[in-house]
CSV table of C-alpha atoms in Angstrom, one decimal:
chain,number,residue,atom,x,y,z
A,30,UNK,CA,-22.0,-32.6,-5.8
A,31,UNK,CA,-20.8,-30.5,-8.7
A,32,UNK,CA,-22.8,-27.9,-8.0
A,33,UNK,CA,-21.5,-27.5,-4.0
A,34,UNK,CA,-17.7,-28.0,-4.8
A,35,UNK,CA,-18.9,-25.0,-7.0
A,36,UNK,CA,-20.1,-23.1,-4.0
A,37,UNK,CA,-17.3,-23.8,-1.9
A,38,UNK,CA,-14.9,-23.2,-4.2
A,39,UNK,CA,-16.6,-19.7,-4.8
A,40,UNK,CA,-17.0,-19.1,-1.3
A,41,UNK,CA,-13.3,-19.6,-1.0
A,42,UNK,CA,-12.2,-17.2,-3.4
A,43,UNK,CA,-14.6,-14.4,-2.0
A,44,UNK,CA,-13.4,-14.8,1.7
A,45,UNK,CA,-9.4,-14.6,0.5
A,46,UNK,CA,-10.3,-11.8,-1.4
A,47,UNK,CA,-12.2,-10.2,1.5
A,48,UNK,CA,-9.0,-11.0,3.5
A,49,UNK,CA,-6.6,-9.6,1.4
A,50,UNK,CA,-8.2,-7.0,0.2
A,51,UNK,CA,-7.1,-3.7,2.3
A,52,UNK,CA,-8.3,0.4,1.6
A,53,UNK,CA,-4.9,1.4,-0.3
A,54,UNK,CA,-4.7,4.8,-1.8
A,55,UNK,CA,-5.3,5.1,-5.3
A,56,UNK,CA,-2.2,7.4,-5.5
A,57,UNK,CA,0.2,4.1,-4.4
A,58,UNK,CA,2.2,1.9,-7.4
A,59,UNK,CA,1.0,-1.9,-7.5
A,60,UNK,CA,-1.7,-1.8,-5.1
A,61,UNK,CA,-2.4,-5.4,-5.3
A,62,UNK,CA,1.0,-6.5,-5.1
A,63,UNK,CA,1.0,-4.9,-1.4
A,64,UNK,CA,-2.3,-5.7,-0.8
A,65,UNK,CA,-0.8,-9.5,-1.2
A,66,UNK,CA,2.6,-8.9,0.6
A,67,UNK,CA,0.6,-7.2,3.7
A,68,UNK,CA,-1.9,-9.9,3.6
A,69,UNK,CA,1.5,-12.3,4.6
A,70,UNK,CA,2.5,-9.5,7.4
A,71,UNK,CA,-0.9,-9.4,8.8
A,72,UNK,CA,-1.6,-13.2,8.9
A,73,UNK,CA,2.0,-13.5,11.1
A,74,UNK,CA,0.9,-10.5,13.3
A,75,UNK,CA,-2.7,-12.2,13.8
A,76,UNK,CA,-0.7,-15.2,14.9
A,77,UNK,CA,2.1,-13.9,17.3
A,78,UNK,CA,-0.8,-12.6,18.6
A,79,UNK,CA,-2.7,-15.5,19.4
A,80,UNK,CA,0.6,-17.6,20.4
A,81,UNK,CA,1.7,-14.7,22.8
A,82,UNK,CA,-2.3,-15.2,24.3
A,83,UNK,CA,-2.0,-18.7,24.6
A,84,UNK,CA,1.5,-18.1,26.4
A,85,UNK,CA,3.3,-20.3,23.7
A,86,UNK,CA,5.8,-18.0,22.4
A,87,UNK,CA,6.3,-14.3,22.7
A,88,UNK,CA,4.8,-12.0,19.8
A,89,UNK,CA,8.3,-10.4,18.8
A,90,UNK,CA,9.9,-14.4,18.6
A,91,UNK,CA,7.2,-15.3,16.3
A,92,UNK,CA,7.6,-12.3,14.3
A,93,UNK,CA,11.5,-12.9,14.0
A,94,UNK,CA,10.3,-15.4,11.1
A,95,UNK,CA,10.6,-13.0,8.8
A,96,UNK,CA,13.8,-12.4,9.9
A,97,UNK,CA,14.3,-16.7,9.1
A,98,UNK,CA,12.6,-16.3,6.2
A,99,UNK,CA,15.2,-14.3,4.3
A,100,UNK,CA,18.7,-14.6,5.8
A,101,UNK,CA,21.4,-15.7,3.6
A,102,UNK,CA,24.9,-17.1,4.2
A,103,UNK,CA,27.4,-14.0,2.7
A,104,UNK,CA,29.5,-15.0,0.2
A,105,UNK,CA,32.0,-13.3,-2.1
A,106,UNK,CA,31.5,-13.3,-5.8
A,107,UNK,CA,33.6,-11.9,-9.0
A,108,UNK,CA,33.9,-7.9,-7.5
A,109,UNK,CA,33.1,-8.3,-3.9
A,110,UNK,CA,35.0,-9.1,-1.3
A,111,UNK,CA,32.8,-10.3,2.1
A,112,UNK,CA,34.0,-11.4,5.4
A,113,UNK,CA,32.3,-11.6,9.3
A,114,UNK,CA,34.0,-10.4,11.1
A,115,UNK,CA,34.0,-8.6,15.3
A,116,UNK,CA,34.2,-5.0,16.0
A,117,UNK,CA,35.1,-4.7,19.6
A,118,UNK,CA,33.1,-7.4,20.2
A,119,UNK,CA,29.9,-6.6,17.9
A,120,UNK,CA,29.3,-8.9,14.9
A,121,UNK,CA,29.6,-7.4,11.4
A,122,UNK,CA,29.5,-7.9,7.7
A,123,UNK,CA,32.3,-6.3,5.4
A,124,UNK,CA,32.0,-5.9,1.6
A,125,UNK,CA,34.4,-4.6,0.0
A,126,UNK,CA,35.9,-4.0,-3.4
A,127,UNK,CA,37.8,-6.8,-5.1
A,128,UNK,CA,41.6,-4.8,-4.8
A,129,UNK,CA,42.2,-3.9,-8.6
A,130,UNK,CA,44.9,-1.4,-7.4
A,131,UNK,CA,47.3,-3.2,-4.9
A,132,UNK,CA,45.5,-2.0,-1.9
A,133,UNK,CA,47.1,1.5,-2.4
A,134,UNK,CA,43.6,3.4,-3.5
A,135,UNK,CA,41.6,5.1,-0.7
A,136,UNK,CA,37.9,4.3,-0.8
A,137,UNK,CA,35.0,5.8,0.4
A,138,UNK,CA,32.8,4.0,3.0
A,139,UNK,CA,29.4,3.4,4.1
A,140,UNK,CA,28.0,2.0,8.0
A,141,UNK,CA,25.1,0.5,7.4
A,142,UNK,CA,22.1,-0.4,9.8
A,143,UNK,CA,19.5,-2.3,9.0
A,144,UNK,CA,16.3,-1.5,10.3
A,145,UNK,CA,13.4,-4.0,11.9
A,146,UNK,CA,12.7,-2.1,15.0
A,147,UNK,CA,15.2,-2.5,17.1
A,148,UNK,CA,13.6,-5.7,17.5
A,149,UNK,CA,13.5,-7.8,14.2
A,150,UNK,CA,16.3,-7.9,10.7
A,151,UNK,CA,19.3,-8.3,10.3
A,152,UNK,CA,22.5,-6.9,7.6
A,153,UNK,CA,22.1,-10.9,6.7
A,154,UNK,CA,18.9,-10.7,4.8
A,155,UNK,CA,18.8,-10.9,1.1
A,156,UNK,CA,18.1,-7.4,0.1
A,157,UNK,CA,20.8,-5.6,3.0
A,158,UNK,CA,22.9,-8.0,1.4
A,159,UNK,CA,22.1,-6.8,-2.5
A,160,UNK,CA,22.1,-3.2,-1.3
A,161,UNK,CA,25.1,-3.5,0.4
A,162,UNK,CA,26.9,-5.6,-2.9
A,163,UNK,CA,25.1,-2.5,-5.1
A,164,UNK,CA,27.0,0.7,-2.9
A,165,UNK,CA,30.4,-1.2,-3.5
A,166,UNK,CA,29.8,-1.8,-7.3
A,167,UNK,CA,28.6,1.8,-7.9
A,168,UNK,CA,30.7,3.5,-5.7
A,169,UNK,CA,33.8,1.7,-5.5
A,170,UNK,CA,33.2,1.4,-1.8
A,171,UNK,CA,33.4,-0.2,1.6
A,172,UNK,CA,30.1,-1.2,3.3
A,173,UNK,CA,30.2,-2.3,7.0
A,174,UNK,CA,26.8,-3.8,8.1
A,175,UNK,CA,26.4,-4.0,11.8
A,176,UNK,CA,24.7,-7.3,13.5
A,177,UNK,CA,23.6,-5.2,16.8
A,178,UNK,CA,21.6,-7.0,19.8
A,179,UNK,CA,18.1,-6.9,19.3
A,180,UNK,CA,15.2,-6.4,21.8
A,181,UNK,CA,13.5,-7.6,23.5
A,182,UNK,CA,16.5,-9.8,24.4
A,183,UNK,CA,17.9,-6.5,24.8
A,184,UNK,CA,16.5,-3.5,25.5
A,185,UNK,CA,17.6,0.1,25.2
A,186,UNK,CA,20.7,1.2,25.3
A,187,UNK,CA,22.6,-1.9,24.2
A,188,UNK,CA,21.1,-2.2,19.9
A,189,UNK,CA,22.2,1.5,20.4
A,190,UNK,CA,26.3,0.7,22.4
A,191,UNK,CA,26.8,-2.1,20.0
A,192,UNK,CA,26.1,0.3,17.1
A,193,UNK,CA,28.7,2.9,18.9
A,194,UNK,CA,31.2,0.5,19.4
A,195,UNK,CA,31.3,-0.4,16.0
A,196,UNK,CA,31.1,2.8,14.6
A,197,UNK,CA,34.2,3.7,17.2
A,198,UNK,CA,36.6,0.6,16.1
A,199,UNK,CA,36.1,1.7,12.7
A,200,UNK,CA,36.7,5.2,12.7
A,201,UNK,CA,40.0,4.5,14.5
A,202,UNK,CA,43.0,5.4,11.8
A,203,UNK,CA,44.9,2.3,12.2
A,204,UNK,CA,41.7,0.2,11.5
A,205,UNK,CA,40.7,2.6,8.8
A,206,UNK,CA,43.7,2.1,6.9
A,207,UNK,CA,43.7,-1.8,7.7
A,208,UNK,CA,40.6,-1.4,4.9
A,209,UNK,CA,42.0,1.5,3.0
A,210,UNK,CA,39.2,3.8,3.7
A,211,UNK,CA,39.8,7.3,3.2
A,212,UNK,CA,39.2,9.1,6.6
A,213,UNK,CA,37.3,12.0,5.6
A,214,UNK,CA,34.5,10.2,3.2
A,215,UNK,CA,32.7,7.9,5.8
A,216,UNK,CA,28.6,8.1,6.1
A,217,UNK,CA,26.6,6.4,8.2
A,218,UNK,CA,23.6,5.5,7.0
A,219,UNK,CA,20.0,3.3,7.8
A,220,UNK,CA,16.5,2.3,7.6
A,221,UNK,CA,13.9,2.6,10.0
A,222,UNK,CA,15.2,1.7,13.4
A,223,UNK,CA,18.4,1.6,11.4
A,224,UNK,CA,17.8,5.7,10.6
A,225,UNK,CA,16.9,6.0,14.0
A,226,UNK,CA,20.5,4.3,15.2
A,227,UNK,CA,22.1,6.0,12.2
A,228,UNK,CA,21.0,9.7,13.5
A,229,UNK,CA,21.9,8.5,17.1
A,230,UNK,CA,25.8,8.6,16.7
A,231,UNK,CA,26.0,11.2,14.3
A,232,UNK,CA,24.9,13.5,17.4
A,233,UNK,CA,26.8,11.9,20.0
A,234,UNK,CA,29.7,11.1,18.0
A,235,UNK,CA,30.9,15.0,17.6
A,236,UNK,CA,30.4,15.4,21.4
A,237,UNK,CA,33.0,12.7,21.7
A,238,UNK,CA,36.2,14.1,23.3
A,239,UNK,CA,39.4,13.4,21.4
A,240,UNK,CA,37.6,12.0,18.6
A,241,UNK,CA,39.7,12.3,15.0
A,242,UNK,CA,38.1,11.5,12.6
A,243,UNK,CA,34.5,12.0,12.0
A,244,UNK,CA,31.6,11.5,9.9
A,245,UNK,CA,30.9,13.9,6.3
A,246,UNK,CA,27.4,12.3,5.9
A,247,UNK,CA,24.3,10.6,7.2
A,248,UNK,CA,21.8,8.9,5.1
A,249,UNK,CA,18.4,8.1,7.3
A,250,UNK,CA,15.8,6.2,5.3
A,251,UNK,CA,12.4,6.6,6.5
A,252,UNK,CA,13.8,7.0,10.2
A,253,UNK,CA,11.7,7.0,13.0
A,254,UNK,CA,13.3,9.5,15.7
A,255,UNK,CA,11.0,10.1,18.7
A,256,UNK,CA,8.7,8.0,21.5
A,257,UNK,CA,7.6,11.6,22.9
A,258,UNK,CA,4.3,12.0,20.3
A,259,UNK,CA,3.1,8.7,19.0
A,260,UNK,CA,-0.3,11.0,17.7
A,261,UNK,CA,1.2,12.8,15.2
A,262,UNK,CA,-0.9,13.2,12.0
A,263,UNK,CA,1.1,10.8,9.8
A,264,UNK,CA,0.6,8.3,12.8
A,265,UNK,CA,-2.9,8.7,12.9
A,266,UNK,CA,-3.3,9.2,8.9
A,267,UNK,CA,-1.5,5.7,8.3
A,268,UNK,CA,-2.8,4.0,11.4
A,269,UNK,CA,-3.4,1.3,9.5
A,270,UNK,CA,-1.1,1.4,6.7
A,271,UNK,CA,0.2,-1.5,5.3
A,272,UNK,CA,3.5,-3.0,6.3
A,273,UNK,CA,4.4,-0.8,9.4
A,274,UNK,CA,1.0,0.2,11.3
A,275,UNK,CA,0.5,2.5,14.5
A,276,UNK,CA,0.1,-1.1,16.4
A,277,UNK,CA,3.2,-2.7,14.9
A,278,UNK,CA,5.0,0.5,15.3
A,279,UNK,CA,4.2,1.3,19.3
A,280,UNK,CA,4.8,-2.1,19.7
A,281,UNK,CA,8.7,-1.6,19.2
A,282,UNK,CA,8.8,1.1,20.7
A,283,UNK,CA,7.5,-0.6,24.2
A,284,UNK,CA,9.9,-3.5,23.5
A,285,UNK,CA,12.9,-1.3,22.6
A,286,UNK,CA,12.1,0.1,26.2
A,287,UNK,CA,10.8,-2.4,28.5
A,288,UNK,CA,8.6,-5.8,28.4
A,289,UNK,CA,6.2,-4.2,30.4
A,290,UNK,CA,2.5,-4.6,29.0
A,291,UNK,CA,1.2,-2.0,30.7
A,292,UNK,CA,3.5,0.5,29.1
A,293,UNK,CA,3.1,-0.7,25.8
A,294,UNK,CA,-1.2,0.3,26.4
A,295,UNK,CA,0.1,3.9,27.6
A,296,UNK,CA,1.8,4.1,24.7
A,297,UNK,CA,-1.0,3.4,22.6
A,298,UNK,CA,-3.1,5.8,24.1
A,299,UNK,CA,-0.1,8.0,24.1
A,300,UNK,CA,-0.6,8.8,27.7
A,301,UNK,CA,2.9,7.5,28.7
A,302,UNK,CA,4.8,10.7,29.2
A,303,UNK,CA,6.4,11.1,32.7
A,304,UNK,CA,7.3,15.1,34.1
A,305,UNK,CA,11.1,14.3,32.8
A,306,UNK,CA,10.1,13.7,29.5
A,307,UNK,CA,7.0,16.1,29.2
A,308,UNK,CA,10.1,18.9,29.5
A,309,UNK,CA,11.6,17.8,26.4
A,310,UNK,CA,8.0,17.5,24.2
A,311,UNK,CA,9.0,21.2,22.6
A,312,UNK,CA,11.3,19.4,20.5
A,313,UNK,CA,8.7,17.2,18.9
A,314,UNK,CA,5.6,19.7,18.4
A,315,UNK,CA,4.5,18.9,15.1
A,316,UNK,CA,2.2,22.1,14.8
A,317,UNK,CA,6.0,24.1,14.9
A,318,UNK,CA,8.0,22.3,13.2
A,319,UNK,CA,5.4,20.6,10.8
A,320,UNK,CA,4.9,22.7,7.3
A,321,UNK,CA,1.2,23.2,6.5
A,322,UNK,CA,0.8,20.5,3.8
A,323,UNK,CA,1.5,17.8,6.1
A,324,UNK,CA,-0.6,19.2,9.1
A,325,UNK,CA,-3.8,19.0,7.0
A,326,UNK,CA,-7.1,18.4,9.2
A,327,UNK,CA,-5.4,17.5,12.1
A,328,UNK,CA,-4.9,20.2,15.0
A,329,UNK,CA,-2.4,20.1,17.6
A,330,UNK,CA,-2.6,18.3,21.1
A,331,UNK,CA,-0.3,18.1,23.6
A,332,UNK,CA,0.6,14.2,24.8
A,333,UNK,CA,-1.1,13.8,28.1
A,334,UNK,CA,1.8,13.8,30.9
A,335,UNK,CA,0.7,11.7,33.8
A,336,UNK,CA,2.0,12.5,37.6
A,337,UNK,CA,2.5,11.6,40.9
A,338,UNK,CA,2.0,7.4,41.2
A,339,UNK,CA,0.4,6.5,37.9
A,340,UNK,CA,3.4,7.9,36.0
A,341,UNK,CA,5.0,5.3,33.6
A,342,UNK,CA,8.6,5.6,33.2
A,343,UNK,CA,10.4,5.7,36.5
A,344,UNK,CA,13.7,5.0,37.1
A,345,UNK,CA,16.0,3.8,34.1
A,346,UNK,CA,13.0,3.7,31.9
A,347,UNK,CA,12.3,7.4,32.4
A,348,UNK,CA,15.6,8.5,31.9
A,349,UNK,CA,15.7,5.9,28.6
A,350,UNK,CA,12.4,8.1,27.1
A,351,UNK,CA,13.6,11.2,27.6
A,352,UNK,CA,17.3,9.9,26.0
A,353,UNK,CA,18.4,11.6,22.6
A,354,UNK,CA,20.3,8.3,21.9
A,355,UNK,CA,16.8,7.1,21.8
A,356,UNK,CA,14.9,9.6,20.5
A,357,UNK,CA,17.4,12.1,18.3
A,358,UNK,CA,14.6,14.7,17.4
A,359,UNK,CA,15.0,15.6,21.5
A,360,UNK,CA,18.5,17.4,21.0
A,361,UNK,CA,18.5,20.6,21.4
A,362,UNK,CA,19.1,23.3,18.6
A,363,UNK,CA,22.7,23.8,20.0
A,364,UNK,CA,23.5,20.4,19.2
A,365,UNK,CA,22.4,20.0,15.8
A,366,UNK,CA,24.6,23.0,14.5
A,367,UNK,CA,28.0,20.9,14.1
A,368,UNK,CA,26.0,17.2,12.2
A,369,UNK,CA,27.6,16.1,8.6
A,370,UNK,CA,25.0,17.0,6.1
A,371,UNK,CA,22.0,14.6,5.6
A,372,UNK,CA,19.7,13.0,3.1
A,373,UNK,CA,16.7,11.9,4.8
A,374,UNK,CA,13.8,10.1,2.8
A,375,UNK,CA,10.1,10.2,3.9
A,376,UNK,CA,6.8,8.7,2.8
A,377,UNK,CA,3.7,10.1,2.5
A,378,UNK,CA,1.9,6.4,3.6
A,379,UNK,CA,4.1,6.1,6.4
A,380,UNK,CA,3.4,6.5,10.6
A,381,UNK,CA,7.2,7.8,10.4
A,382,UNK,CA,6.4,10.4,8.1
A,383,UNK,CA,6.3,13.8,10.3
A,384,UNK,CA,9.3,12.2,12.3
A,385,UNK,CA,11.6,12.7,9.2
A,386,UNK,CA,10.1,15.9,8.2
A,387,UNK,CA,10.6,17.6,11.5
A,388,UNK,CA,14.2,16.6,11.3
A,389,UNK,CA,14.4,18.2,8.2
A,390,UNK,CA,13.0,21.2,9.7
A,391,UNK,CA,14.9,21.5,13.0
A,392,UNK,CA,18.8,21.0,10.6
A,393,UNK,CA,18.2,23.2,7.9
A,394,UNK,CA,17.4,25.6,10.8
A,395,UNK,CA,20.5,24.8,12.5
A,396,UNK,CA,22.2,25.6,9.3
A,397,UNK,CA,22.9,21.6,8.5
A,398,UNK,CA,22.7,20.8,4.6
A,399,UNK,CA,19.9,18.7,4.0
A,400,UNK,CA,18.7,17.1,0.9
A,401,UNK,CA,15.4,15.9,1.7
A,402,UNK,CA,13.5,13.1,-0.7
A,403,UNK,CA,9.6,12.6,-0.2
A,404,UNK,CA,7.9,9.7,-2.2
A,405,UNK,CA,4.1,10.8,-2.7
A,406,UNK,CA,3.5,7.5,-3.4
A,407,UNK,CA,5.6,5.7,-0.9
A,408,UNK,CA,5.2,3.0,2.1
A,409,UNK,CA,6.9,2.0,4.8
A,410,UNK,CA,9.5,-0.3,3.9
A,411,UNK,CA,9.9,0.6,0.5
A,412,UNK,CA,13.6,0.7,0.1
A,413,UNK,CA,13.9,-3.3,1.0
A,414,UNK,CA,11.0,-4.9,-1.8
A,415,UNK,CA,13.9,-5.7,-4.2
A,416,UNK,CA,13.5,-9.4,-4.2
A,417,UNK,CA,11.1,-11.7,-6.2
A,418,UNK,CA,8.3,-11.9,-5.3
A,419,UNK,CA,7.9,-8.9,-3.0
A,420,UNK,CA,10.0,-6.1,-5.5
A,421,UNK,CA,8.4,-3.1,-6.2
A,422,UNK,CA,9.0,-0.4,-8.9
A,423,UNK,CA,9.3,2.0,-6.0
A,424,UNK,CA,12.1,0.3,-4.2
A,425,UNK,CA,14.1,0.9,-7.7
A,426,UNK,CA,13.8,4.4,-7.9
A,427,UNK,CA,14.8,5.1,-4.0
A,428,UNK,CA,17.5,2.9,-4.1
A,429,UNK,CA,18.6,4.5,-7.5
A,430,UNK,CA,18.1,7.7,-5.9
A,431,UNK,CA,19.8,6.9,-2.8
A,432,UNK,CA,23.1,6.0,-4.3
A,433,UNK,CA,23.2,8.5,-6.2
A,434,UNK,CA,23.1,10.7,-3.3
A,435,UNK,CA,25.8,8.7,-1.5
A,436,UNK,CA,28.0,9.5,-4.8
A,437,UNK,CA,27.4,12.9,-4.9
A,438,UNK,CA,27.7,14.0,-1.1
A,439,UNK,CA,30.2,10.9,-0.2
């Protein structure tokens, strides 16, 4: 009997170590630490997938529990000030300073947008929440964290018009000095789908007529920024990357757009280009705008555009992949020349890493400052392991590196 609770227990240990154990890169911090924390990710993608089969709940509503798992109730402590509050409509989150000065000192001020993919987070979860406490400490600033709509509630445009509207009400002068914000240090800044909203209203923010005052920075944070090329080598190099895989990654994409299965395959095979947006695929060839180092083995193919009846994205869902509130990288050069400068961090071990690095590319060309930060060693996510027992040396450093940024440009 001794002997087989031996075995079993043996047994055990080999098949959770089989399970968890994944192909990291030597080159990454705390292997095993993500090799755990993915094993958690994996388990709950494994099992939206089987509840979405079984047509008991959707794949995106189970994933949400991770969302669950960390929100927190926003409270105000010793130095900072919190409050929820509406923008024009679109839940918020306000920190700011505790006033030291009778209100009467102007302060700089950060938009933040959490990331998630459009379709999961929220500025309510425990490490927005310590981010957003650490900018106002540091910087003696105010942080506005926007709760947008989320997909697949709510697809493309409204995560995007909530995100405008906000960004609107704030900027107004009367609101601004409701807050005492100084009008000409406001950035807009986020991670992941959050970068991707982030880089969204920076460009169609200066094309707003009439518009006063307007942004002197944005800070994108591993940002993903096109639909057009989901092939590129850092997508196929990290296909199966921990945290944020090519699956997991396509997969909000397709809901962002549409519930439609049948798009989210063509994405996968990245045969979902239409003839409107096949026009606009210049602006994401990697093999241009790509420098050598990152290009490595891989060799340049165009996305397959498919015509006549079999295309994917008529109607409103064509128009919606060939938008630049979408997809920002598909501006053209014209309208890149007149962005706020722009810090934009990358990863080597990340499907979003050639995303960020052509963006880098395309605004330095434009003439745009551009400090741009690459982690050799980083993942997907990075920024956001800050809380025991998923914090990670690496989230330190960017974060550290990140403010200090914001302080320096801001």
């Amino acid at each position: 009997m001794r002997f087989g609770s031996i075995i079993a227990f043996v047994a055990l240990c080999s098949f959770t170590a089989y399970y968890i154990y994944e192909p990291i890169p030597e080159e990454i911090e705390e292997r095993w630490k993500l090799m755990l924390t993915n094993s958690f990710f994996r388990s709950l993608s494994n099992l939206a997938d089987l509840s979405e089969l079984l047509g008991l709940k959707d794949y995106m509503g189970v994933m949400y529990f991770i969302t669950l798992a960390e929100k927190i109730v926003p409270v105000s402590d010793e130095h900072v000030k919190v409050t929820e509050e509406q923008f024009d409509g679109v839940e918020v989150v306000l920190y700011q300073p505790k006033q030291s000065d009778g209100g009467t000192k102007l302060r700089r001020a950060v938009i933040y947008l959490h990331g998630g993919g459009w379709c999961l987070g929220s500025s309510l979860m425990s490490p927005y929440d310590l981010l957003a406490r650490k900018i106002v400490t540091e910087l003696d600033a105010v942080v506005l964290s926007v709760e947008y709509r989320l997909a697949p509630a709510y697809h493309f445009p409204v995560p995007y018009e909530d995100v405008y509207r906000v960004v609107k009400h704030f900027l107004d002068k009367g609101v601004l000095a409701q807050y005492s914000v100084d009008p000409g240090r406001i950035a807009v800044s986020g991670d992941s789908a959050g970068g991707n909203l982030a880089a969204a209203v920076s460009q169609q923010l200066q094309k707003e007529p009439g518009q006063q005052v307007q942004l002197k920075a944005q800070a994108l944070i591993y940002p993903v920024l096109q639909a057009l090329d989901l092939n590129t080598p850092s997508y196929q190099q990290n296909q199966d990357m921990p945290i944020l895989p090519r699956y997991l990654m396509v997969r909000f994409w397709s809901e962002y757009f549409t519930s439609d299965r049948a798009f989210f395959r063509a994405m996968m095979a990245n045969t979902h280009n239409n003839p409107e947006s096949s026009s606009l695929l210049k602006f994401v060839n990697w093999s241009a705008f790509l420098p050598e180092t990152y290009r490595r083995k891989y060799n340049y193919s165009a996305p397959t555009v498919v015509q006549g009846e079999d295309a994917f994205g008529k109607g409103e869902l064509s128009r919606s992949l060939a938008d630049p509130r979408a997809s920002p990288l598909l501006v053209p050069d014209s309208a890149l020349h007149s962005l706020p400068k722009a810090y934009i961090l990358t990863c080597e071990y990340d499907v979003l890493r050639d995303d960020g690095i052509m963006y880098v590319t395309r605004l330095r060309s434009a003439g745009v400052e551009v400090t741009h930060e690459h982690y050799d060693t980083g993942f997907h996510g990075g920024l956001m392991f800050t809380v025991w027992p998923t914090d990670f040396l690496i989230a330190r450093l960017m974060t550290e590196n990140y403010i200090k940024w914001l302080n320096e440009n801001l």
